[in-house]
Amino acid sequence: MSNIQDITTTTPTPTPQSTKHSVLLFWASWHEPSSEGGHVDTIFRALADNESSGNVQFYRVEAEVVTDLSVKYNVTIVPTFILLDTTGTVIDRIEGADDVSRITQAVTALSQRNNNNTTAPPATSSSSPTITNETKEESTLEKQLKTLIISSEVMLFMKGTPTSPKCGFSRQTVELLTNANIVFGYFDILSNEDVRQGLKTYSDWPTYPQLYVRGELIGGLDILKDMMEDGNLAEQLDVTPMDTTTDVTAEIAKEPTLEERIQTLITKSRIMLFMKGVPSAPKCGFSRQIVDIIESYDVPYDTFNILTDEEIRQGLKKYSDWPTYPQLYVDGDLIGGLDIVKEMQEGGDLNDLFKGA
């Protein structure tokens, strides 16, 4: 029986069970990775199928349909993972799915929390095999490793992160993949000693980094270098490289700082909206509503799709001290999000603001 429940508008809001923790995945139909069959959905289902997650109930929540839960847990992006204990208290929240290791570790930690379950009595049959704690731990670790390995089409187990490698071999591997425009997930083996040691046994490969494609071990840095000599790395790995028009070999002027980029963007137009998607195809309900409001005033405005630039998306939240999107700016000043714009519209202040009164 599946350990996953889909919450819809007709499904009662889940009440935490006295013996069950809960993990809620907020997803959207327009977001392919979190939709059914996407890589985020695959990770979620693998975690739910893990034997060690038996005391955890998993829920899939369509964020823009079950809006009461989205508001309750302040969900503004998909995917968002909300982890609850048996009392319904939020233990952790994870926005996005770039850091697979954090998601896996958070769910593992939740499943290991004391939930006051009664331990089943031991079997009395002399013919039953003895299952030791060590055997259970090995089984749990193996399932965790399998979940990690298939969490991305191309999965790199490395020391550190792509932006901050902790060894030369890992840095060179990241450079090879990046230069070949190959999108990959990663796991920092320095963050989990069990995974670090267990994967070497599981894969029968004693060193790091280790690269997997569609769940199959490719090897380490030397193997990738040999494949590079034989031709295009993406073709050798049988993966589709990321489409890019950026000429990475061209000499360019010194890049502006993130703050300079943000300041340029917020003053690009007198009325500037930072949203998910574009006005003709908004990627969230909040962005769609604020576009409808602005366009009802027949004023010129410009937009920036924050889904196209993660650096701007995260940096603007800190710059403006405003944690959610959409964000509306007028004359370079932050006005706020959808709720504030609605209040100004109802009070008649928005017309004066747009008309420059």
mmCIF file with all atom_site columns, C-alpha atoms in Angstrom, residues 8 12 49 52 63 75 81 89 106-107 149 154 185 203 222 231 233 243 255 277 322 328 357:
data_model
loop_
_atom_site.group_PDB
_atom_site.id
_atom_site.type_symbol
_atom_site.label_atom_id
_atom_site.label_alt_id
_atom_site.label_comp_id
_atom_site.label_asym_id
_atom_site.label_entity_id
_atom_site.label_seq_id
_atom_site.pdbx_PDB_ins_code
_atom_site.Cartn_x
_atom_site.Cartn_y
_atom_site.Cartn_z
_atom_site.occupancy
_atom_site.B_iso_or_equiv
_atom_site.pdbx_formal_charge
_atom_site.auth_seq_id
_atom_site.auth_comp_id
_atom_site.auth_asym_id
_atom_site.auth_atom_id
_atom_site.pdbx_PDB_model_num
ATOM 1  C CA . THR A 1 8   ? -7.067 17.881 -3.167  1.00 0.00 ? 8   THR A CA 1
ATOM 2  C CA . PRO A 1 12  ? -9.963 16.715 4.273   1.00 0.00 ? 12  PRO A CA 1
ATOM 3  C CA . ASP A 1 49  ? 9.014  3.689  -0.031  1.00 0.00 ? 49  ASP A CA 1
ATOM 4  C CA . SER A 1 52  ? 12.905 3.396  7.626   1.00 0.00 ? 52  SER A CA 1
ATOM 5  C CA . ALA A 1 63  ? -0.053 24.365 -3.916  1.00 0.00 ? 63  ALA A CA 1
ATOM 6  C CA . VAL A 1 75  ? 4.304  28.348 0.735   1.00 0.00 ? 75  VAL A CA 1
ATOM 7  C CA . PHE A 1 81  ? 8.814  20.353 1.739   1.00 0.00 ? 81  PHE A CA 1
ATOM 8  C CA . THR A 1 89  ? 4.574  21.147 14.822  1.00 0.00 ? 89  THR A CA 1
ATOM 9  C CA . ALA A 1 106 ? 15.772 15.853 7.069   1.00 0.00 ? 106 ALA A CA 1
ATOM 10 C CA . VAL A 1 107 ? 13.325 13.019 6.362   1.00 0.00 ? 107 VAL A CA 1
ATOM 11 C CA . ILE A 1 149 ? 21.790 7.699  -6.570  1.00 0.00 ? 149 ILE A CA 1
ATOM 12 C CA . VAL A 1 154 ? 23.358 12.765 -13.434 1.00 0.00 ? 154 VAL A CA 1
ATOM 13 C CA . GLY A 1 185 ? 22.688 16.874 -8.805  1.00 0.00 ? 185 GLY A CA 1
ATOM 14 C CA . SER A 1 203 ? 29.536 0.716  -5.380  1.00 0.00 ? 203 SER A CA 1
ATOM 15 C CA . ASP A 1 222 ? 40.065 9.574  -14.396 1.00 0.00 ? 222 ASP A CA 1
ATOM 16 C CA . GLY A 1 231 ? 34.725 12.729 -27.689 1.00 0.00 ? 231 GLY A CA 1
ATOM 17 C CA . LEU A 1 233 ? 31.358 14.198 -22.700 1.00 0.00 ? 233 LEU A CA 1
ATOM 18 C CA . ASP A 1 243 ? 20.931 24.545 -24.050 1.00 0.00 ? 243 ASP A CA 1
ATOM 19 C CA . GLU A 1 255 ? 30.773 41.498 -14.313 1.00 0.00 ? 255 GLU A CA 1
ATOM 20 C CA . GLY A 1 277 ? 6.819  33.648 -15.260 1.00 0.00 ? 277 GLY A CA 1
ATOM 21 C CA . TRP A 1 322 ? 10.920 40.844 1.558   1.00 0.00 ? 322 TRP A CA 1
ATOM 22 C CA . LEU A 1 328 ? 6.303  45.410 -7.080  1.00 0.00 ? 328 LEU A CA 1
ATOM 23 C CA . ALA A 1 357 ? -0.012 61.850 -8.141  1.00 0.00 ? 357 ALA A CA 1
#
